[in-house]
PDB file of C-alpha atoms in Angstrom:
ATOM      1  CA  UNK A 800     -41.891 -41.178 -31.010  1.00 52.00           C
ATOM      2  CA  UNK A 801     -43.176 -39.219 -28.109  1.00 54.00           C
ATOM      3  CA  UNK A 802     -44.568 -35.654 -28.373  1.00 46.00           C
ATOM      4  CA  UNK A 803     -42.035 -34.897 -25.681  1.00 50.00           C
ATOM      5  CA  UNK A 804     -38.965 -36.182 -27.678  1.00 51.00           C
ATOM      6  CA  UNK A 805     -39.889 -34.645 -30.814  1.00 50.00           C
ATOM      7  CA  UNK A 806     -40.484 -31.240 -28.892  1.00 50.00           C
ATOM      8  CA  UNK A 807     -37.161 -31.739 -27.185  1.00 52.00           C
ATOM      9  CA  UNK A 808     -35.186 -32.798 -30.119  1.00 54.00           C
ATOM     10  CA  UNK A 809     -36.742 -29.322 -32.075  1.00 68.00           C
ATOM     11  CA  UNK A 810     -35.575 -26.771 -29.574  1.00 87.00           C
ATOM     12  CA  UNK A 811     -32.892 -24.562 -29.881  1.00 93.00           C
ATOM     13  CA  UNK A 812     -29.594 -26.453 -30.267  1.00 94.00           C
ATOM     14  CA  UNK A 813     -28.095 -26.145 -26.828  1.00 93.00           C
ATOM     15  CA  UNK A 814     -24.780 -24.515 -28.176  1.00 95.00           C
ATOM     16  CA  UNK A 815     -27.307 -21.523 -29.389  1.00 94.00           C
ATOM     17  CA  UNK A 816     -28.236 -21.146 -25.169  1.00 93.00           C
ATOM     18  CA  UNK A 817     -24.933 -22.351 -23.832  1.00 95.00           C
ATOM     19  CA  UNK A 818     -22.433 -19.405 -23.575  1.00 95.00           C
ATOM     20  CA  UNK A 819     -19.432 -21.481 -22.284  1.00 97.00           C
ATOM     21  CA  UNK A 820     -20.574 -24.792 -25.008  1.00 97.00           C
ATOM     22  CA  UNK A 821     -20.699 -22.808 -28.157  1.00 97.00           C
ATOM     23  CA  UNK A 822     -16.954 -20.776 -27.094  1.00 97.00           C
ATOM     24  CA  UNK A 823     -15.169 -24.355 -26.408  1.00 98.00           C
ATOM     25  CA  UNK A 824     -16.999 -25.561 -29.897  1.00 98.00           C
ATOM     26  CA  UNK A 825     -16.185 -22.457 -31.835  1.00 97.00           C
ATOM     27  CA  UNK A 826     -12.483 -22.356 -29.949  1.00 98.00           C
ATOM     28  CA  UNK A 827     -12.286 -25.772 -31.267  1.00 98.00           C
ATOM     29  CA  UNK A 828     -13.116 -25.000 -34.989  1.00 97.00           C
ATOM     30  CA  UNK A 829     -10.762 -22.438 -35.176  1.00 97.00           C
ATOM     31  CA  UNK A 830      -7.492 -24.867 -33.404  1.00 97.00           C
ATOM     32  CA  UNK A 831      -8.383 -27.937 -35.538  1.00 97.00           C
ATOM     33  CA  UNK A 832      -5.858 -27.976 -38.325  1.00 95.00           C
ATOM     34  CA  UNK A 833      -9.166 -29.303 -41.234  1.00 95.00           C
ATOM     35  CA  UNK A 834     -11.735 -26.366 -40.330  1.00 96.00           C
ATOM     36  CA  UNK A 835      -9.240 -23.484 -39.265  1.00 95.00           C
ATOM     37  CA  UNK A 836     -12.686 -21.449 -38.721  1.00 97.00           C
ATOM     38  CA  UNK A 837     -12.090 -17.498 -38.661  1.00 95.00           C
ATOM     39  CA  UNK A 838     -10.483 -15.090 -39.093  1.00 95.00           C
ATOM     40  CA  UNK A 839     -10.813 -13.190 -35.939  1.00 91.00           C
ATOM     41  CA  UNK A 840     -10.248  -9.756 -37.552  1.00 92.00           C
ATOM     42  CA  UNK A 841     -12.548  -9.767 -41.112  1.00 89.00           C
ATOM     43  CA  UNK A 842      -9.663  -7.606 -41.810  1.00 90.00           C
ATOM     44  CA  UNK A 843      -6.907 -10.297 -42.021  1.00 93.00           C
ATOM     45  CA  UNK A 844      -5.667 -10.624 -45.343  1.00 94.00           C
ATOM     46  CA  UNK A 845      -3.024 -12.732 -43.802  1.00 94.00           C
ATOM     47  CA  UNK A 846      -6.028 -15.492 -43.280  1.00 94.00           C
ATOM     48  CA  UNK A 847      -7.766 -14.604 -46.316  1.00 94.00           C
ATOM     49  CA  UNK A 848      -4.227 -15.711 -48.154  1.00 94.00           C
ATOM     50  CA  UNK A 849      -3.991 -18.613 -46.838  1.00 92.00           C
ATOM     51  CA  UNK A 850      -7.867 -19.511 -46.992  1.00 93.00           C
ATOM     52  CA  UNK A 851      -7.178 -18.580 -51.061  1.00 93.00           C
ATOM     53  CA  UNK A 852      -4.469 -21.438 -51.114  1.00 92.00           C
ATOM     54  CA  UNK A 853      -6.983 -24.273 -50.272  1.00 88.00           C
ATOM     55  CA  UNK A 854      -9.014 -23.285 -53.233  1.00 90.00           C
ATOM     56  CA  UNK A 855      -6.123 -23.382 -55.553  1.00 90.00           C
ATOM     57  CA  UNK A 856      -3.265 -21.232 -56.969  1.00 90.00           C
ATOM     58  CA  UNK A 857      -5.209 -18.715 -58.693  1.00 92.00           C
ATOM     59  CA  UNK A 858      -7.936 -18.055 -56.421  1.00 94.00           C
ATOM     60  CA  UNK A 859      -7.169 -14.740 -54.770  1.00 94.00           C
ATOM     61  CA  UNK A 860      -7.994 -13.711 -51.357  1.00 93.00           C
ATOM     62  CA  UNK A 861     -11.078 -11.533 -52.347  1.00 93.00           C
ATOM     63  CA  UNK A 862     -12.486 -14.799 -54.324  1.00 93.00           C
ATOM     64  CA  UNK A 863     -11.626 -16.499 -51.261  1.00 93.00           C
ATOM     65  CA  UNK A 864     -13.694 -13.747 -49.307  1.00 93.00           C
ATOM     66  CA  UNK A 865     -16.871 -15.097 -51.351  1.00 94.00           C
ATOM     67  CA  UNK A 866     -17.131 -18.672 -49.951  1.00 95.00           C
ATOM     68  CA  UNK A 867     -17.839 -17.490 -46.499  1.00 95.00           C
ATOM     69  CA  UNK A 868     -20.174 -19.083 -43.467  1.00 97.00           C
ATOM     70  CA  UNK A 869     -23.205 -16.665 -45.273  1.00 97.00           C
ATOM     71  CA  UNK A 870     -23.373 -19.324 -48.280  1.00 97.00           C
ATOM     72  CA  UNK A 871     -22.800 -22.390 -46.477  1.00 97.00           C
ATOM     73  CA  UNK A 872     -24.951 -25.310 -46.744  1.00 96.00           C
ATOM     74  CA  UNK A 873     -24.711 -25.576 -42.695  1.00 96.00           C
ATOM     75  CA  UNK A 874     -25.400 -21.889 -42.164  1.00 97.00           C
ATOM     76  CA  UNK A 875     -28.870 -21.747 -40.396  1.00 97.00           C
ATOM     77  CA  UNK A 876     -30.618 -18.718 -40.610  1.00 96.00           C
ATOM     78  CA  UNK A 877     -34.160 -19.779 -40.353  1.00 96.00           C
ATOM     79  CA  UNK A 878     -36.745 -17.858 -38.976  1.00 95.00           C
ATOM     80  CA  UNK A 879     -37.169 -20.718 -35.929  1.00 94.00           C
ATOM     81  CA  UNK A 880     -33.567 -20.304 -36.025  1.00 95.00           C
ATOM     82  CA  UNK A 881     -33.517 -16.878 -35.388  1.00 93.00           C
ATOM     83  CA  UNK A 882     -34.970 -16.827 -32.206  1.00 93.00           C
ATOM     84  CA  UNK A 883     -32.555 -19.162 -30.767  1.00 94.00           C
ATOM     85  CA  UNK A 884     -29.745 -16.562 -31.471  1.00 89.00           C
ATOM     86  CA  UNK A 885     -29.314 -12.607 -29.731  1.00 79.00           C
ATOM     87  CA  UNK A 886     -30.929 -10.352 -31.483  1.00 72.00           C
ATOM     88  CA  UNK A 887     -27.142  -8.356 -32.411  1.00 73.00           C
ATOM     89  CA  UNK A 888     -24.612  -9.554 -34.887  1.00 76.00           C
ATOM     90  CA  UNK A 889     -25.290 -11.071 -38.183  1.00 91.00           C
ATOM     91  CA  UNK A 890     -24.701 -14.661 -36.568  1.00 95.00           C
ATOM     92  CA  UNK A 891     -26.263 -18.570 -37.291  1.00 96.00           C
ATOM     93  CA  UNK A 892     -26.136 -21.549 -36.228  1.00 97.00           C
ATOM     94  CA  UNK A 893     -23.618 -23.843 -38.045  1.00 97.00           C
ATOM     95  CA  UNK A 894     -24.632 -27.569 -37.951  1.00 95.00           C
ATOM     96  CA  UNK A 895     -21.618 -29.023 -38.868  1.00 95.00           C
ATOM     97  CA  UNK A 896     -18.982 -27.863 -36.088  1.00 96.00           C
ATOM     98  CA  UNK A 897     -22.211 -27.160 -33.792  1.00 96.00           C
ATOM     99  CA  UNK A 898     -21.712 -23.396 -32.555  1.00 97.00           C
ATOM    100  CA  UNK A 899     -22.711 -19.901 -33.852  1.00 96.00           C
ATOM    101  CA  UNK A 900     -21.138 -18.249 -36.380  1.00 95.00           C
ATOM    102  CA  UNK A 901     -20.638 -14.906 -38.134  1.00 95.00           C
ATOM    103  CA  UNK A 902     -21.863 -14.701 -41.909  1.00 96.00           C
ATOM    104  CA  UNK A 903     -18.522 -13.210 -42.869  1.00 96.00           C
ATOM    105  CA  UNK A 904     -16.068 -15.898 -41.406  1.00 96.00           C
ATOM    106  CA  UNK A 905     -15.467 -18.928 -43.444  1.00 96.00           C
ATOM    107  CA  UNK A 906     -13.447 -22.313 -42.340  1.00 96.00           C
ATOM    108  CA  UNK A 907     -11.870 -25.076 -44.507  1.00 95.00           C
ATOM    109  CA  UNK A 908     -15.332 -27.449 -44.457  1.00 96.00           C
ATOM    110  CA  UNK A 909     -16.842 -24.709 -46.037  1.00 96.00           C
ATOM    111  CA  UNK A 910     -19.406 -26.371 -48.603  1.00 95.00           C
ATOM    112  CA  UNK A 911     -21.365 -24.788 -51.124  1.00 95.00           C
ATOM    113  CA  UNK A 912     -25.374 -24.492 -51.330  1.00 94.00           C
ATOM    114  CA  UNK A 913     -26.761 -22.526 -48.492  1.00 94.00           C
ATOM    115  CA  UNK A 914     -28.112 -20.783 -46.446  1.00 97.00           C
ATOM    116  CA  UNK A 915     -30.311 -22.716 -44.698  1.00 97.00           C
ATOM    117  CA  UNK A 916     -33.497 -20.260 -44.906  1.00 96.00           C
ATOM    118  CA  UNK A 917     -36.492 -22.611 -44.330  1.00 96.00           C
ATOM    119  CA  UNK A 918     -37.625 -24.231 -41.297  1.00 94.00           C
ATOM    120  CA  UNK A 919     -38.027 -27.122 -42.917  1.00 93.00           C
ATOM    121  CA  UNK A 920     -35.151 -28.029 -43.388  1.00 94.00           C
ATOM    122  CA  UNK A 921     -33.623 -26.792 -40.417  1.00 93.00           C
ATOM    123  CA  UNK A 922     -35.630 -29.568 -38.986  1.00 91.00           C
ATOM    124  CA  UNK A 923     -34.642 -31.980 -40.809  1.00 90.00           C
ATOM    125  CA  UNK A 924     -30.633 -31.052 -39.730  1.00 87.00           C
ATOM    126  CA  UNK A 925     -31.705 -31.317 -36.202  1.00 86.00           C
ATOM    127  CA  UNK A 926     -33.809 -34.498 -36.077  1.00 83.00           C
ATOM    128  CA  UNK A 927     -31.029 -36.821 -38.203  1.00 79.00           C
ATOM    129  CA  UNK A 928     -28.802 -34.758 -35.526  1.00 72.00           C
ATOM    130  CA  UNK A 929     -27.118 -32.249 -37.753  1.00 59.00           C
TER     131      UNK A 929
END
């Protein structure tokens, strides 16, 4: 493989530079019926509820609450990472629905065993694509 293709394929993901990309993936995460990614208001116990459900009848909302984007084995917050996001909000880079994301929202693919804190492996996500 080419320096240039190896360069290319280790920039920022272009959903991280692309305004109008990362709104139509993010506004798709939220419609589609398996991710349900949100809530819009952290304040929504409404969401929270419902989020609670998927976990099983006696998780409660605030348990719910724990298993948010912030612990999620797509949730890139590397330091490379970093500098592909603006410098306000407590946001990364989710590799799974491919758009940036707030550390307190959650969605239904949520899986267990991040953040991803290392360059290293943020690598890695981005050269098997994600």
């Amino acid at each position: 493989m080419s320096w240039e293709i190896i360069l290319k394929e280790l920039a920022c993901p272009r959903a991280t530079q692309d305004l109008k990309l990362n709104t139509k993936n993010r506004n798709a995460a939220i419609k589609a019926k398996h991710i349900q990614y949100g809530p819009l208001n952290l304040s929504d116990e409404e969401y929270w509820e419902e989020y609670a459900k998927k976990w099983g009848p006696t998780t409660t909302a605030e348990e719910a609450k724990k298993s948010n984007c912030s612990n999620c084995i797509a949730f890139d917050v590397s330091p490379r990472m970093k500098k592909c996001m603006p410098l306000e909000g407590d946001l990364g880079y989710c590799w799974m629905h491919d758009f940036k994301c707030h550390k307190d929202r959650t969605c239904y693919t949520w899986a267990a065993g991040g953040p991803i804190d290392d360059d290293k492996t943020s690598k890695e996500n981005q050269m098997r694509g994600g």
